Structure formats: C-alpha cells, structure tokens
Amino acid sequence: MPWGWRGGRVSALEGGPEEEAPPAAAAGPSALWASQLQPEAAAGQILLRGIFKIGRSSCDVVLGERALRWWPIQPERPAGDSKYDVQCKEEFIEVKDIFSVKLKRRYSAKQQGNGTLLGITLFICLKKDQNKLKDSTLDLINLSEDHCDVWFKQFKKILAGFSNRPKSLKVILNPQSHKKEATQVYYEKVEPLLRIAGIKTDVTITEYEGHALALLKDCELQEFDGVVCVGGDGSASEAAHALLLRAQRNAGKETGSPLNPVGAQLPLGLIPAGSTNVLAHSLHGIPHVVTATLHIIMGHVQPVDVCTFSTTGKLLRFGFSAMFGFGGRTLALAEKNRWMSPNQRRDFAVMKALAKLKPEDCEISFLPCISSHGLQERKAEGSPKSAGSDHWQTIQGQFLNVSIMAIPCLCSVAPRGLAPTTRLNNGSMALIIARNTSRPEFIKHLKRYASVKNQFSFPFVETYTVGEVKVRPRNLSGYNPEDDDDGRCAAASENSFPWNIDGDLMEATSEVHIKLHPRLINLYGGSMEERNDSQVTCNCL
C-alpha cells in the first residue's frame, strides 16, 4: 500500500480500534499532491525531521512550516553498479490541507490500556475534480512512543494556528427535506467528519415550518463559531434570513424595513440535502455533501451578496433569488400538492403552469449597474456619475416570467445556472424578463437551460444587470393555483400574487422592491472557480 494512502476514512481516533484499508485504495496520490503544491511552497523553516514507514517504504520525512515532504531511504550503491541507479522521488502535501491528526494504535481483546502504538494518522482534504473535495488519510508508521509524541504535538500546534477553522457549530437539521434523507445524510456523512476534525456540535432537529427562524433569532450563539444548515433551499434561506434579522436586532436597527442592513455575525454552512439545492450548488459549484462538509471544516469562507425583498415599506425576506409569474405560479401549484413526491409535484406543477400559461401585466423599474472597468473608463473620460443610463429605467408590458438573481442559481435542470453571468459577490443582480410569447416558444426557452445553447437568445427574452428592481403588477386581480381558465382568483386570495423566493412561497398584494446588499453574509464554501476568480465587481449608481 504505497504512501500509506487510504481512499476512505479510517478509525485512527485516539482510543479507537485500527481499521485496515480496503485493497482497492492502494493507488498512491503522488500526482494529485504534486499538482497542488508549487515548488516555493515546500520551502520554509524545517520544524522536524525523522524516519517513518509510509506504505511499504522507510522514508526520510521533513515537516516544514508550509509542507510535509518525504522520500524513500535508498541503500548505499556500490560504485559503478547501475542496477542501484533508482531515482528517489519526493512526495509532499501542504500543511494547510491537514485538518486532523490522531495517534494510530492497534487494540486486541486481551490488551488493556492504550493499545500498541503504530504511528500517526493525518487526515487530509484534497481536491478531486474541478470543485469536488475528498477526505483521505496518510499513515506515518513509527513504533517509538517518544518519537511519535513529539511529531503529534507539533502537528497539533500547527492545526491550532488555523484560527479561521470552526471549533464549535450550531447545526440546524430539517428532517423533512427532499425524501426525508437529511437526518441520514448528516449522521452518516457529515457528523463523522466533524468528529474527526474535533469540532463540537449542538444539533437541533426542526419540528415545524419556521422553527429555524424562531430558534436562530433568539437562541444563544456566543459559544459557536458558525451555523450549519442541513436541508434544502428553503431551510438554507430561512437560516440566512434568521441570522440577518438577528444581526439587525443586535445592531439596534429596525428589522421591519432595514434600509442599510448590517452583515450577519456568524458564517453559515450549507449541507445539500434537498431536492434542488440551488444555494449549495451555486456556492460550492457542485451539490456534494462531503465537499460542503470539508469547506466548513477547513474554514473556507465566501462573502455573498444578499437581497432584501420589501413591499409597502415592510421587509418580506432576506434572500438570494426570486421569480415572479411562471416561476411563482409553478411553486404555488407545487405547494398545493405536497402529498406528491418532490419530483412528481415539480413535474406536475410545471406541466399545469404551462397548460395555463398566462402573462402578468406589470411595470418593472430597475437601476442598472456598470462594471468596475466601465466605471473607471467613465472617470477617465470625465463623465458624471449620473449619466443617462444610470437613472432608473422603466418597462411595461405583458411578462410570462421575471427572475431577479444575486447568485448563479446552479441546479440539475440548469447546470450552467439560471443566471450564468452572475457571481456570488460581484455587487449586482441579474434581471431576466420573458415577455409574452407563444407556449411553444416559451417551452423552447425553458429547455435551453439544460443545454449548452444560450437560453437568452430569443427575441422575447431581455437581460439586465441591476442593483435594484421594483415589480408592480397592474392587474389588481391576484392568482389562485386552483383558478379556472378565466384567470380570476378566489376571494380568499384576492389581490395576492405568488413569488418564489429561494424556493419558498411568498405572497404579495402590491409592488415588491428588491435591493442588493453586497457581501452581507459569509457562507462556508465557494467553488474553486469562485475562490480563484478575480471577481469583476459592478457599481449601481
């Protein structure tokens, strides 16, 4: 087993039994490790040097400030004997990729005490694909108690220096998410990794809709370094909304209509366990439970833009994306049929909404944004900040769907995103408008989201980069999911229009004002592309 490598997790916990590695995991990670570390990163002060057995080879191991390096110890070669001319290949991992260290021991039924020391096990976070992370281990075998104790304490000291990594987390788990799999996902995939990393957790299983909101608004969070939500988009959005409401209250701001809200004080982690997982997919670049968990463990924090959704001067919600028209009606229909499975009710709602496809008569006002590059060009030309296109713009007409999105909104049915040009924190929203058209043409537009073709290259689709949007229905009759064909609603829902805000159904009776607030919340994670992107920002004037 070269390099002491294991593809899965091992039971190397202090005081726990040793678990043998599966035979299929014998392939070494040398190429993966080597590709992640630049030559200069291996430099730095040498902290320790010693001999360990790694795999089947005795190795010279050097622990530096930024990397752990090792190479096989070769026997002395007789002069002129070419068969001993074997190249000694160096391997290394970056210290920042280590998230835990444990003493490796073997236990037997007759043995008492701490068992037989075998060495040290390092738990490592590695990049597998473009955005996917995996957890793996490296065994450093040495039977000397004193030798291992020195190395173990040094690794512990190094890990203690990563102050950005959480040590205690408040976990909110929605047991009703998707196919009621959230509990199984957490205890089988997430909790074991958090335990290995030494992170303390306090788990609350939600019992009703709005439970997470009520809990996070008022519970004591001083002892926690972050909050983790295990569930779908509705649960994640509710947790983010609660943390931001809490921040306004703690700052002494009005929570009913915050004009300039302050940011959330604790970062939020998202474990995808829902049916679509748009938020987690957009954040990590992939809806992968282990990837999301490792981002939390490693303390990778991504600032994210947030929108406020208000009507008649009162806050409806903090959120990341919204749809009005077809998107809102589809969700309203799905909510009326929650007795179906998630996939069934989604497909049913889409088909029924398409069958009764009708436009909304609206007035849409928006404040355009320009990129930071464009703003610099204007300043260089001496153009005033309030040049013509920087004023509010208004369009009126019949619209089938209106989408406002501050994040890319990646999901399985739109792998490139519902708003592919938007980033997590570039200071702008995507306003996507589908004007009235025939049903076949609108269906073609929807199908484009799942393909590589441009979903916006239709004459009835318009896109804008904006900082604020106001959507005002001009038809005073609202919408009822059980409407007859004349489109009129029942008296109980009169003047009410459905909005899809982060997968949650919201109803508004009048104009809805959406305003972007840059980098208002920190989320654990971020896709590799997002984390390495230069992030072209926009300015809304």
PDB file of C-alpha atoms in Angstrom, residues 86-210:
ATOM      1  CA  VAL A  86      16.993   4.213  -8.794  1.00  0.00           C
ATOM      2  CA  GLN A  87      15.628   7.746  -8.694  1.00  0.00           C
ATOM      3  CA  CYS A  88      14.352   8.877  -5.315  1.00  0.00           C
ATOM      4  CA  LYS A  89      11.021  10.593  -5.870  1.00  0.00           C
ATOM      5  CA  GLU A  90       9.906  13.182  -3.340  1.00  0.00           C
ATOM      6  CA  GLU A  91       6.272  13.433  -2.271  1.00  0.00           C
ATOM      7  CA  PHE A  92       4.629  16.226  -0.319  1.00  0.00           C
ATOM      8  CA  ILE A  93       1.378  17.643   0.985  1.00  0.00           C
ATOM      9  CA  GLU A  94       0.637  21.188   2.077  1.00  0.00           C
ATOM     10  CA  VAL A  95       0.226  21.643   5.809  1.00  0.00           C
ATOM     11  CA  LYS A  96      -2.910  23.725   5.234  1.00  0.00           C
ATOM     12  CA  ASP A  97      -4.611  20.648   3.718  1.00  0.00           C
ATOM     13  CA  ILE A  98      -4.336  18.707   7.008  1.00  0.00           C
ATOM     14  CA  PHE A  99      -7.485  19.010   9.135  1.00  0.00           C
ATOM     15  CA  SER A 100      -6.814  16.475  11.893  1.00  0.00           C
ATOM     16  CA  VAL A 101      -4.112  14.267  13.414  1.00  0.00           C
ATOM     17  CA  LYS A 102      -4.598  11.147  15.526  1.00  0.00           C
ATOM     18  CA  LEU A 103      -2.340   8.572  17.136  1.00  0.00           C
ATOM     19  CA  LYS A 104      -2.700   5.249  15.350  1.00  0.00           C
ATOM     20  CA  ARG A 105      -2.951   2.234  17.689  1.00  0.00           C
ATOM     21  CA  ARG A 106      -3.763  -1.438  17.447  1.00  0.00           C
ATOM     22  CA  TYR A 107      -6.046  -2.995  20.017  1.00  0.00           C
ATOM     23  CA  SER A 108      -6.676  -6.609  20.918  1.00  0.00           C
ATOM     24  CA  ALA A 109      -9.323  -8.250  23.067  1.00  0.00           C
ATOM     25  CA  LYS A 110      -6.831  -9.287  25.762  1.00  0.00           C
ATOM     26  CA  GLN A 111      -4.950  -5.981  25.779  1.00  0.00           C
ATOM     27  CA  GLN A 112      -5.693  -3.270  28.293  1.00  0.00           C
ATOM     28  CA  GLY A 113      -4.793   0.412  28.266  1.00  0.00           C
ATOM     29  CA  ASN A 114      -3.967   2.450  25.179  1.00  0.00           C
ATOM     30  CA  GLY A 115      -3.074  -0.434  22.893  1.00  0.00           C
ATOM     31  CA  THR A 116       0.049  -0.774  20.777  1.00  0.00           C
ATOM     32  CA  LEU A 117       1.250   2.435  19.153  1.00  0.00           C
ATOM     33  CA  LEU A 118       1.776   2.122  15.406  1.00  0.00           C
ATOM     34  CA  GLY A 119       2.357   5.751  14.470  1.00  0.00           C
ATOM     35  CA  ILE A 120       0.411   8.843  13.400  1.00  0.00           C
ATOM     36  CA  THR A 121      -2.524   9.265  11.025  1.00  0.00           C
ATOM     37  CA  LEU A 122      -3.042  12.559   9.200  1.00  0.00           C
ATOM     38  CA  PHE A 123      -6.490  13.425   7.873  1.00  0.00           C
ATOM     39  CA  ILE A 124      -6.244  15.429   4.674  1.00  0.00           C
ATOM     40  CA  CYS A 125      -8.579  17.476   2.473  1.00  0.00           C
ATOM     41  CA  LEU A 126      -7.746  17.061  -1.205  1.00  0.00           C
ATOM     42  CA  LYS A 127      -9.202  18.448  -4.401  1.00  0.00           C
ATOM     43  CA  LYS A 128     -10.529  15.577  -6.504  1.00  0.00           C
ATOM     44  CA  ASP A 129     -12.128  17.254  -9.529  1.00  0.00           C
ATOM     45  CA  GLN A 130     -12.711  20.866 -10.511  1.00  0.00           C
ATOM     46  CA  ASN A 131     -14.904  21.630  -7.495  1.00  0.00           C
ATOM     47  CA  LYS A 132     -15.135  18.333  -5.590  1.00  0.00           C
ATOM     48  CA  LEU A 133     -13.181  17.764  -2.389  1.00  0.00           C
ATOM     49  CA  LYS A 134     -12.406  14.409  -0.765  1.00  0.00           C
ATOM     50  CA  ASP A 135     -11.138  13.345   2.633  1.00  0.00           C
ATOM     51  CA  SER A 136      -8.194  10.937   2.826  1.00  0.00           C
ATOM     52  CA  THR A 137      -5.520   9.792   5.228  1.00  0.00           C
ATOM     53  CA  LEU A 138      -1.757   9.414   5.375  1.00  0.00           C
ATOM     54  CA  ASP A 139      -0.204   6.979   7.878  1.00  0.00           C
ATOM     55  CA  LEU A 140       3.236   7.758   9.326  1.00  0.00           C
ATOM     56  CA  ILE A 141       4.341   4.493  10.932  1.00  0.00           C
ATOM     57  CA  ASN A 142       6.875   4.514  13.775  1.00  0.00           C
ATOM     58  CA  LEU A 143       6.658   2.393  16.924  1.00  0.00           C
ATOM     59  CA  SER A 144       8.553   4.836  19.154  1.00  0.00           C
ATOM     60  CA  GLU A 145       6.262   6.496  21.699  1.00  0.00           C
ATOM     61  CA  ASP A 146       8.667   9.404  22.266  1.00  0.00           C
ATOM     62  CA  HIS A 147       9.242   9.992  18.555  1.00  0.00           C
ATOM     63  CA  CYS A 148       5.519   9.987  17.719  1.00  0.00           C
ATOM     64  CA  ASP A 149       4.676  12.142  20.719  1.00  0.00           C
ATOM     65  CA  VAL A 150       6.990  14.937  19.505  1.00  0.00           C
ATOM     66  CA  TRP A 151       5.532  14.842  15.992  1.00  0.00           C
ATOM     67  CA  PHE A 152       1.952  14.543  17.233  1.00  0.00           C
ATOM     68  CA  LYS A 153       2.308  17.631  19.449  1.00  0.00           C
ATOM     69  CA  GLN A 154       3.886  19.599  16.597  1.00  0.00           C
ATOM     70  CA  PHE A 155       1.010  18.738  14.244  1.00  0.00           C
ATOM     71  CA  LYS A 156      -1.469  19.722  16.959  1.00  0.00           C
ATOM     72  CA  LYS A 157       0.310  23.050  17.388  1.00  0.00           C
ATOM     73  CA  ILE A 158       0.156  23.709  13.652  1.00  0.00           C
ATOM     74  CA  LEU A 159      -3.549  22.880  13.462  1.00  0.00           C
ATOM     75  CA  ALA A 160      -4.274  25.144  16.434  1.00  0.00           C
ATOM     76  CA  GLY A 161      -2.803  28.013  14.424  1.00  0.00           C
ATOM     77  CA  PHE A 162      -5.600  27.903  11.831  1.00  0.00           C
ATOM     78  CA  SER A 163      -7.820  30.359  13.680  1.00  0.00           C
ATOM     79  CA  ASN A 164     -10.341  30.582  10.830  1.00  0.00           C
ATOM     80  CA  ARG A 165     -11.414  26.954  11.302  1.00  0.00           C
ATOM     81  CA  PRO A 166     -14.514  26.426  13.444  1.00  0.00           C
ATOM     82  CA  LYS A 167     -14.257  24.607  16.760  1.00  0.00           C
ATOM     83  CA  SER A 168     -17.952  24.652  17.681  1.00  0.00           C
ATOM     84  CA  LEU A 169     -21.010  24.687  15.396  1.00  0.00           C
ATOM     85  CA  LYS A 170     -24.751  25.059  15.808  1.00  0.00           C
ATOM     86  CA  VAL A 171     -26.419  22.555  13.439  1.00  0.00           C
ATOM     87  CA  ILE A 172     -29.992  23.013  12.189  1.00  0.00           C
ATOM     88  CA  LEU A 173     -31.366  19.836  10.586  1.00  0.00           C
ATOM     89  CA  ASN A 174     -34.612  19.694   8.615  1.00  0.00           C
ATOM     90  CA  PRO A 175     -35.782  16.052   8.731  1.00  0.00           C
ATOM     91  CA  GLN A 176     -38.478  16.685   6.090  1.00  0.00           C
ATOM     92  CA  SER A 177     -36.099  17.795   3.322  1.00  0.00           C
ATOM     93  CA  HIS A 178     -36.396  16.011  -0.022  1.00  0.00           C
ATOM     94  CA  LYS A 179     -37.193  12.346   0.714  1.00  0.00           C
ATOM     95  CA  LYS A 180     -36.645  12.802   4.457  1.00  0.00           C
ATOM     96  CA  GLU A 181     -32.997  11.883   3.960  1.00  0.00           C
ATOM     97  CA  ALA A 182     -31.412  14.841   5.782  1.00  0.00           C
ATOM     98  CA  THR A 183     -31.015  13.001   9.091  1.00  0.00           C
ATOM     99  CA  GLN A 184     -29.321  10.050   7.417  1.00  0.00           C
ATOM    100  CA  VAL A 185     -27.080  12.355   5.362  1.00  0.00           C
ATOM    101  CA  TYR A 186     -25.916  14.202   8.463  1.00  0.00           C
ATOM    102  CA  TYR A 187     -25.222  11.246  10.751  1.00  0.00           C
ATOM    103  CA  GLU A 188     -23.639   9.056   8.066  1.00  0.00           C
ATOM    104  CA  LYS A 189     -21.582  11.572   6.084  1.00  0.00           C
ATOM    105  CA  VAL A 190     -21.267  14.883   7.927  1.00  0.00           C
ATOM    106  CA  GLU A 191     -21.058  14.099  11.641  1.00  0.00           C
ATOM    107  CA  PRO A 192     -18.186  11.551  11.325  1.00  0.00           C
ATOM    108  CA  LEU A 193     -16.019  14.138   9.540  1.00  0.00           C
ATOM    109  CA  LEU A 194     -16.838  16.866  12.056  1.00  0.00           C
ATOM    110  CA  ARG A 195     -15.983  14.467  14.890  1.00  0.00           C
ATOM    111  CA  ILE A 196     -12.645  13.522  13.302  1.00  0.00           C
ATOM    112  CA  ALA A 197     -11.857  17.240  12.947  1.00  0.00           C
ATOM    113  CA  GLY A 198     -12.574  17.736  16.657  1.00  0.00           C
ATOM    114  CA  ILE A 199     -15.478  20.131  16.059  1.00  0.00           C
ATOM    115  CA  LYS A 200     -18.123  20.264  18.791  1.00  0.00           C
ATOM    116  CA  THR A 201     -21.713  20.346  17.565  1.00  0.00           C
ATOM    117  CA  ASP A 202     -25.113  21.170  19.009  1.00  0.00           C
ATOM    118  CA  VAL A 203     -27.862  19.713  16.788  1.00  0.00           C
ATOM    119  CA  THR A 204     -31.459  20.912  16.643  1.00  0.00           C
ATOM    120  CA  ILE A 205     -33.927  18.961  14.504  1.00  0.00           C
ATOM    121  CA  THR A 206     -36.650  21.306  13.280  1.00  0.00           C
ATOM    122  CA  GLU A 207     -40.230  20.294  14.046  1.00  0.00           C
ATOM    123  CA  TYR A 208     -42.312  22.770  12.031  1.00  0.00           C
ATOM    124  CA  GLU A 209     -42.052  25.388   9.307  1.00  0.00           C
ATOM    125  CA  GLY A 210     -40.377  28.491  10.703  1.00  0.00           C
TER     126      GLY A 210
END
